Amino acid sequence: MAAYLCPPAVIHGKHAVRTSQIVDEVRGRHPNSAWAPRIDGIAASTGIETRGWMLPLEAAVAPGSGSGLPAAGIGPAREALAGDGFTEQDVDRVITALEAIPAPQTVQERTAPAWSAVQSYGERAARGALQIAGLDAANVDCLITSHSTTPALPGLDVSLANRLPLRSDVLLLPATQWACIAGTRSLALAADLVAADPDRVVLVVIAEALSTTYQPADDTLESLIVRLLFADTAVAALVTGRPRPESVLRLDAAWHHTLPGTQDLHRLETREDGTHFVMDRRGPRAVQETVTAMWEWLRLRYQDDPGSWHPDVLLAHPGGTRVLEYMEETMPDGWPSGLLRHSRDSYTSGNRGGAAVFDIMRRAYDAGQKAGSRAVLYAAAPGLTATALEGEWL
């Protein structure tokens, strides 16, 4: 396989949103919800005090430009009320009251500003990655992009091809629906591309505005957890087929796994007021099955040396700390503790979705991961599907 990765550029959302702000907003909007008495404990259990968003909290909770009047407009509303026996004076009062009721934001009102931010953040991450790798946009032969929460056509790939700009013959590979596995799966694809042509240079850019799933009207416990967890981040990195002075990680092998019958456990739904992330409480247990399968892949890969081989760092994004705990509990006997320290550190400022593994990798790099360290990268995503890679720190 032998693909070489330069240190990633990581751009965090510039708007710091405190957990206490979210708790106050949700409590004020849903004071009588079944989980309201437990909201402080639920928030504390996430371990997140602040997360970065590309747009401020006020943008997510602001009312839309419309009103409580039916979409058909004032005329049909007046006719309907008059037909039900309302007097003209009563009709006027009802229409005035309906006009004063703010409507929720539409899909366009929620998505358009976030899509603009995703493009801007993605460009910044891409330029940062090029600078880190000592390369120019003209050196890029292929661009892989992912942005699951801001659907657009053309997508981030075409946007960056124009913004950077890239050569007209660059291969553009958008992977919008990869979600949380965007980090690992994009690297696996990049590794296949450079294996076919070692002189190829692949730029990977992932920009996720997960805060667009913050839906003020939702009053389910799952919606509360979504509001508390997600952060916005853009990341980018260069992958080459030959080592460069800037290379920090060599990727040696990749593994993919899809769990049948789990496609409804986690999903995005587009409704009138925007994108909703729907979670099923069975999700973490299903993700654990992909972890077990990954352990088996590593066992078979190193079955000739089971007693002495182990990773020195595990860059894992399984969707939450509950599965991180499961990973620690089920690691093979004899593996050292602390392999997930950078993964845990990343979660303290939010779930970054597809950008998470690159953020975790950057933390390991900044902490001075030693050359020769064995690394395993793992992520799971809605589907349920997972991708892992194994390699060596340079």
Coordinates of C-alpha atoms in Angstrom, one line a residue:
M1 CA 0.0 0.0 0.0
A2 CA 2.7 2.5 1.1
A3 CA 1.1 5.9 1.0
Y4 CA 2.7 8.9 2.8
L5 CA 0.7 11.5 4.7
C6 CA 1.8 15.0 5.6
P7 CA 0.6 16.7 8.8
P8 CA -3.0 17.8 8.5
A9 CA -4.3 21.4 8.7
V10 CA -7.1 21.8 11.2
I11 CA -9.4 24.8 11.2
H12 CA -11.8 24.9 14.2
G13 CA -15.1 26.8 14.1
K14 CA -14.4 30.3 15.3
H15 CA -17.5 30.8 17.4
A16 CA -17.1 29.3 20.8
V17 CA -20.4 27.9 22.0
R18 CA -20.5 26.9 25.7
T19 CA -22.5 24.0 26.9
S20 CA -24.2 26.3 29.4
Q21 CA -25.5 28.4 26.6
I22 CA -27.1 25.4 24.9
V23 CA -28.6 24.2 28.2
D24 CA -30.1 27.6 28.8
E25 CA -31.5 27.9 25.3
V26 CA -33.0 24.4 25.4
R27 CA -34.4 24.7 28.9
G28 CA -36.1 28.0 28.0
R29 CA -37.6 26.5 24.9
H30 CA -38.7 23.2 26.3
P31 CA -39.3 23.7 30.1
N32 CA -41.9 20.9 30.3
S33 CA -40.0 18.1 28.4
A34 CA -39.6 14.8 30.1
W35 CA -35.9 15.2 30.3
A36 CA -35.9 18.8 31.5
P37 CA -35.1 17.9 35.2
R38 CA -32.1 15.9 34.1
I39 CA -30.7 18.3 31.5
D40 CA -27.7 19.5 33.7
G41 CA -26.6 15.9 34.3
I42 CA -27.0 14.9 30.7
A43 CA -24.9 17.9 29.6
A44 CA -22.2 17.2 32.1
S45 CA -22.0 13.5 31.0
T46 CA -20.8 14.6 27.5
G47 CA -17.6 16.0 29.0
I48 CA -17.8 18.9 26.6
E49 CA -17.7 22.5 28.0
T50 CA -17.1 24.4 24.7
R51 CA -17.2 23.6 21.0
G52 CA -16.4 25.7 18.0
W53 CA -19.1 26.4 15.4
M54 CA -18.7 28.1 12.0
L55 CA -21.7 30.2 12.8
P56 CA -22.9 31.5 16.2
L57 CA -25.6 29.9 18.3
E58 CA -27.8 32.8 17.5
A59 CA -27.9 31.8 13.9
A60 CA -29.1 28.4 14.7
V61 CA -32.0 29.5 17.0
A62 CA -33.1 32.6 15.1
P63 CA -36.6 32.5 13.7
G64 CA -37.2 32.4 10.0
S65 CA -38.2 35.3 7.8
G66 CA -41.8 33.9 7.4
S67 CA -44.7 33.9 9.9
G68 CA -47.3 31.6 11.2
L69 CA -49.6 32.3 8.3
P70 CA -50.3 29.3 6.0
A71 CA -48.0 29.1 3.1
A72 CA -50.9 29.9 0.8
G73 CA -50.9 33.5 2.1
I74 CA -53.3 36.1 3.6
G75 CA -56.0 35.9 0.9
P76 CA -56.8 32.2 1.3
A77 CA -56.5 32.4 5.1
R78 CA -59.1 35.2 5.1
E79 CA -61.5 33.2 2.9
A80 CA -61.1 30.1 5.1
L81 CA -61.8 32.0 8.2
A82 CA -64.8 33.9 6.7
G83 CA -66.2 30.6 5.5
D84 CA -66.1 29.2 9.0
G85 CA -68.3 32.1 10.2
F86 CA -65.7 34.5 11.6
T87 CA -66.7 38.2 11.4
E88 CA -64.5 40.5 9.5
Q89 CA -63.2 42.0 12.7
D90 CA -62.4 38.5 14.1
V91 CA -60.6 37.7 10.8
D92 CA -58.5 40.8 11.1
R93 CA -57.5 39.8 14.7
V94 CA -56.6 36.3 13.7
I95 CA -54.6 37.4 10.7
T96 CA -52.7 39.9 12.9
A97 CA -52.0 37.2 15.5
L98 CA -50.7 34.7 12.9
E99 CA -48.5 37.3 11.3
A100 CA -46.8 37.9 14.7
I101 CA -45.9 34.3 15.1
P102 CA -42.4 33.7 13.9
A103 CA -41.9 30.7 11.6
P104 CA -38.9 28.3 11.9
Q105 CA -36.1 28.8 9.5
T106 CA -36.5 27.1 6.1
V107 CA -34.0 24.6 4.7
Q108 CA -32.5 27.4 2.6
E109 CA -32.2 29.8 5.6
R110 CA -30.4 27.1 7.6
T111 CA -28.2 25.6 4.9
A112 CA -27.1 28.6 2.7
P113 CA -25.0 30.4 5.4
A114 CA -23.5 27.1 6.5
W115 CA -22.6 26.1 2.9
S116 CA -20.9 29.4 2.5
A117 CA -18.9 28.8 5.7
V118 CA -18.0 25.2 4.7
Q119 CA -16.5 26.5 1.4
S120 CA -14.5 29.2 3.2
Y121 CA -13.2 26.9 5.9
G122 CA -12.4 24.2 3.4
E123 CA -10.3 26.6 1.4
R124 CA -8.4 27.7 4.5
A125 CA -7.7 24.1 5.4
A126 CA -6.6 23.2 1.9
R127 CA -4.2 26.2 1.7
G128 CA -2.9 25.3 5.1
A129 CA -2.3 21.7 4.1
L130 CA -0.5 22.7 1.0
Q131 CA 1.8 25.1 2.9
I132 CA 2.5 22.4 5.5
A133 CA 3.5 19.9 2.7
G134 CA 5.6 22.5 0.9
L135 CA 3.5 22.2 -2.2
D136 CA 1.4 24.4 -4.5
A137 CA -2.1 24.0 -5.8
A138 CA -0.5 23.3 -9.2
N139 CA 1.1 20.1 -7.7
V140 CA -2.3 18.5 -6.9
D141 CA -3.4 15.7 -9.2
C142 CA -6.5 14.6 -7.3
L143 CA -8.9 16.2 -4.8
I144 CA -11.1 14.2 -2.5
T145 CA -13.7 16.1 -0.5
S146 CA -16.5 15.4 2.0
H147 CA -19.2 17.5 3.6
S148 CA -22.2 15.5 4.7
T149 CA -24.3 18.2 6.4
T150 CA -24.4 20.9 3.7
P151 CA -25.8 19.2 0.5
A152 CA -24.8 21.1 -2.6
L153 CA -24.4 20.5 -6.3
P154 CA -21.8 21.3 -7.5
G155 CA -20.1 20.4 -4.2
L156 CA -17.0 21.3 -2.3
D157 CA -14.7 19.7 -4.9
V158 CA -15.7 22.1 -7.6
S159 CA -15.8 25.0 -5.2
L160 CA -12.2 24.4 -4.2
A161 CA -11.1 23.7 -7.8
N162 CA -12.1 27.3 -8.5
R163 CA -11.0 28.9 -5.3
L164 CA -7.5 27.5 -5.0
P165 CA -7.4 27.2 -8.1
L166 CA -6.5 23.7 -9.2
R167 CA -5.4 22.6 -12.7
S168 CA -8.2 21.9 -15.1
D169 CA -7.1 18.2 -15.4
V170 CA -7.3 17.5 -11.7
L171 CA -9.4 14.4 -10.8
L172 CA -12.2 15.5 -8.5
L173 CA -13.7 12.9 -6.2
P174 CA -16.5 14.2 -4.0
A175 CA -17.7 11.8 -1.2
T176 CA -20.5 13.8 0.4
Q177 CA -22.2 10.9 2.3
W178 CA -19.1 9.4 4.0
A179 CA -19.9 11.4 7.2
C180 CA -17.9 10.2 10.2
I181 CA -15.6 7.8 8.2
A182 CA -14.6 10.6 5.8
G183 CA -11.2 10.8 7.5
T184 CA -10.2 7.2 7.3
R185 CA -12.0 6.3 4.0
S186 CA -10.5 9.3 2.2
L187 CA -7.0 8.2 3.2
A188 CA -7.7 4.6 2.1
L189 CA -8.9 5.9 -1.3
A190 CA -5.9 8.2 -1.6
A191 CA -3.6 5.3 -0.8
D192 CA -5.1 3.3 -3.6
L193 CA -4.7 6.2 -6.0
V194 CA -1.0 6.7 -5.2
A195 CA -0.4 3.0 -5.3
A196 CA -1.5 3.0 -8.9
D197 CA 0.7 6.0 -9.6
P198 CA 3.4 6.8 -7.0
D199 CA 4.0 10.2 -8.5
R200 CA 0.4 11.3 -7.9
V201 CA -0.4 13.9 -5.3
V202 CA -3.8 13.7 -3.6
L203 CA -5.3 16.5 -1.5
V204 CA -8.0 15.5 1.0
V205 CA -10.4 18.2 2.3
I206 CA -13.2 17.6 4.8
A207 CA -15.4 20.5 6.0
E208 CA -18.3 19.8 8.3
A209 CA -20.8 22.3 9.7
L210 CA -22.5 19.8 12.0
S211 CA -24.2 22.6 13.9
T212 CA -26.7 22.8 11.0
T213 CA -28.4 19.8 12.8
Y214 CA -29.2 22.0 15.8
Q215 CA -33.0 22.1 15.6
P216 CA -34.6 24.3 18.2
A217 CA -38.1 22.9 17.9
D218 CA -37.1 19.2 18.5
D219 CA -37.9 18.1 22.0
T220 CA -36.7 14.5 22.0
L221 CA -33.8 13.3 24.3
E222 CA -31.9 12.3 21.2
S223 CA -32.2 15.8 19.8
L224 CA -30.9 17.3 23.0
I225 CA -27.8 15.0 22.8
V226 CA -27.2 16.0 19.2
R227 CA -27.2 19.7 20.2
L228 CA -24.7 19.1 22.9
L229 CA -22.3 16.9 20.9
F230 CA -21.5 18.4 17.6
A231 CA -18.7 20.8 16.6
D232 CA -17.7 22.4 13.2
T233 CA -14.3 21.7 11.7
A234 CA -12.5 21.8 8.4
V235 CA -9.4 19.6 7.9
A236 CA -7.1 18.9 5.0
A237 CA -3.9 16.9 4.2
L238 CA -1.7 15.8 1.3
V239 CA -1.1 12.1 0.5
T240 CA 1.8 11.1 -1.8
G241 CA 3.1 7.8 -3.2
R242 CA 6.7 8.6 -2.3
P243 CA 8.0 9.9 1.0
R244 CA 8.6 13.6 1.3
P245 CA 10.6 15.5 4.0
E246 CA 7.3 16.6 5.4
S247 CA 5.7 13.1 5.6
V248 CA 4.8 12.0 9.1
L249 CA 2.8 8.8 8.6
R250 CA 3.1 5.9 6.2
L251 CA -0.1 4.0 5.6
D252 CA 0.4 0.2 5.0
A253 CA -3.0 -1.4 5.0
A254 CA -6.7 -0.6 5.0
W255 CA -9.8 -2.4 6.2
H256 CA -13.5 -1.8 5.4
H257 CA -16.6 -3.2 7.1
T258 CA -20.4 -2.7 6.7
L259 CA -22.9 -4.0 9.2
P260 CA -26.0 -5.4 7.5
G261 CA -29.4 -4.2 8.6
T262 CA -28.2 -1.1 10.5
Q263 CA -28.9 1.6 7.9
D264 CA -31.6 3.3 10.0
L265 CA -29.7 3.5 13.3
H266 CA -28.1 6.9 12.5
R267 CA -29.3 9.1 9.6
L268 CA -29.8 12.6 8.3
E269 CA -33.3 13.6 7.5
T270 CA -34.1 16.8 5.5
R271 CA -37.4 18.4 6.7
E272 CA -39.0 21.8 6.1
D273 CA -36.8 23.4 8.8
G274 CA -33.5 21.9 7.7
T275 CA -31.4 18.9 8.4
H276 CA -32.1 16.6 11.4
F277 CA -29.7 14.0 12.7
V278 CA -31.6 11.0 14.0
M279 CA -30.1 8.6 16.5
D280 CA -31.2 5.3 17.7
R281 CA -30.1 4.2 21.2
R282 CA -29.0 0.8 19.8
G283 CA -26.3 2.6 17.8
P284 CA -23.4 2.4 20.2
R285 CA -23.8 -1.4 20.6
A286 CA -23.9 -1.8 16.8
V287 CA -20.7 0.3 16.5
Q288 CA -19.1 -2.0 19.0
E289 CA -19.6 -4.9 16.5
T290 CA -17.4 -3.0 14.0
V291 CA -14.7 -2.6 16.7
T292 CA -14.7 -6.3 17.3
A293 CA -14.4 -6.9 13.6
M294 CA -11.4 -4.5 13.5
W295 CA -9.7 -6.3 16.3
E296 CA -10.0 -9.5 14.3
W297 CA -8.6 -7.9 11.2
L298 CA -5.5 -6.8 13.2
R299 CA -5.2 -10.2 14.9
L300 CA -5.1 -11.9 11.5
R301 CA -2.7 -9.3 10.1
Y302 CA -0.2 -9.9 12.9
Q303 CA -1.0 -13.5 13.7
D304 CA 2.7 -14.4 13.2
D305 CA 3.7 -11.9 15.9
P306 CA 0.8 -11.8 18.3
G307 CA 2.9 -11.4 21.5
S308 CA 5.1 -8.5 20.6
W309 CA 3.0 -6.3 18.2
H310 CA 0.7 -3.6 19.3
P311 CA -0.1 -0.1 18.1
D312 CA 1.5 2.8 20.0
V313 CA -1.3 5.2 19.2
L314 CA -4.9 4.6 18.2
L315 CA -6.6 7.4 16.4
A316 CA -10.3 6.5 16.7
H317 CA -13.6 8.2 16.0
P318 CA -16.4 5.7 16.9
G319 CA -19.0 8.4 17.5
G320 CA -18.7 8.8 21.2
T321 CA -16.9 8.1 24.5
R322 CA -19.1 5.1 25.2
V323 CA -17.6 3.2 22.4
L324 CA -14.1 4.5 23.3
E325 CA -14.6 2.8 26.7
Y326 CA -15.6 -0.4 24.9
M327 CA -12.5 -0.2 22.8
E328 CA -10.4 0.1 25.9
E329 CA -12.2 -2.8 27.6
T330 CA -11.8 -5.2 24.6
M331 CA -8.3 -4.4 23.4
P332 CA -6.1 -7.5 23.2
D333 CA -4.3 -8.5 26.4
G334 CA -0.9 -6.9 26.9
W335 CA -1.6 -3.7 24.9
P336 CA -0.5 -0.6 26.7
S337 CA -2.9 1.8 28.3
G338 CA -3.3 5.3 26.9
L339 CA -3.6 4.4 23.3
L340 CA -6.8 6.5 22.9
R341 CA -5.6 9.6 24.8
H342 CA -5.6 11.8 21.7
S343 CA -9.0 10.5 20.7
R344 CA -10.4 11.3 24.1
D345 CA -8.9 14.7 24.1
S346 CA -10.5 15.5 20.8
Y347 CA -14.0 14.6 22.1
T348 CA -13.7 17.1 25.0
S349 CA -14.4 19.9 22.5
G350 CA -17.1 18.1 20.5
N351 CA -17.8 15.4 17.9
R352 CA -16.3 16.6 14.6
G353 CA -17.8 13.9 12.4
G354 CA -15.7 13.2 9.3
A355 CA -13.0 15.7 10.3
A356 CA -12.4 14.0 13.7
V357 CA -9.6 11.5 12.7
F358 CA -7.6 14.3 11.1
D359 CA -8.0 16.4 14.3
I360 CA -6.9 13.5 16.4
M361 CA -3.9 12.9 14.2
R362 CA -2.9 16.5 14.5
R363 CA -3.0 16.2 18.2
A364 CA -0.7 13.2 18.1
Y365 CA 1.6 15.1 15.8
D366 CA 1.7 18.2 18.0
A367 CA 2.3 16.0 21.1
G368 CA 5.5 14.7 19.4
Q369 CA 4.6 11.1 18.5
K370 CA 7.8 9.2 18.1
A371 CA 9.2 8.0 14.8
G372 CA 8.7 4.2 14.4
S373 CA 5.4 4.2 16.4
R374 CA 2.8 1.9 15.0
A375 CA -0.5 3.7 14.4
V376 CA -4.1 2.4 13.8
L377 CA -6.7 4.8 12.5
Y378 CA -10.4 3.8 12.9
A379 CA -13.8 5.5 12.3
A380 CA -17.4 4.3 12.1
A381 CA -20.3 6.1 10.5
P382 CA -24.0 5.9 9.8
G383 CA -24.7 2.8 7.7
L384 CA -23.3 1.3 9.9
T385 CA -19.9 1.2 8.2
A386 CA -16.3 1.4 9.3
T387 CA -12.9 1.9 7.9
A388 CA -9.5 1.4 9.6
L389 CA -5.9 1.9 8.5
E390 CA -2.6 0.7 9.9
G391 CA 0.8 2.3 9.4
E392 CA 3.9 3.7 11.0
W393 CA 4.9 7.1 12.3
L394 CA 7.9 8.6 10.4

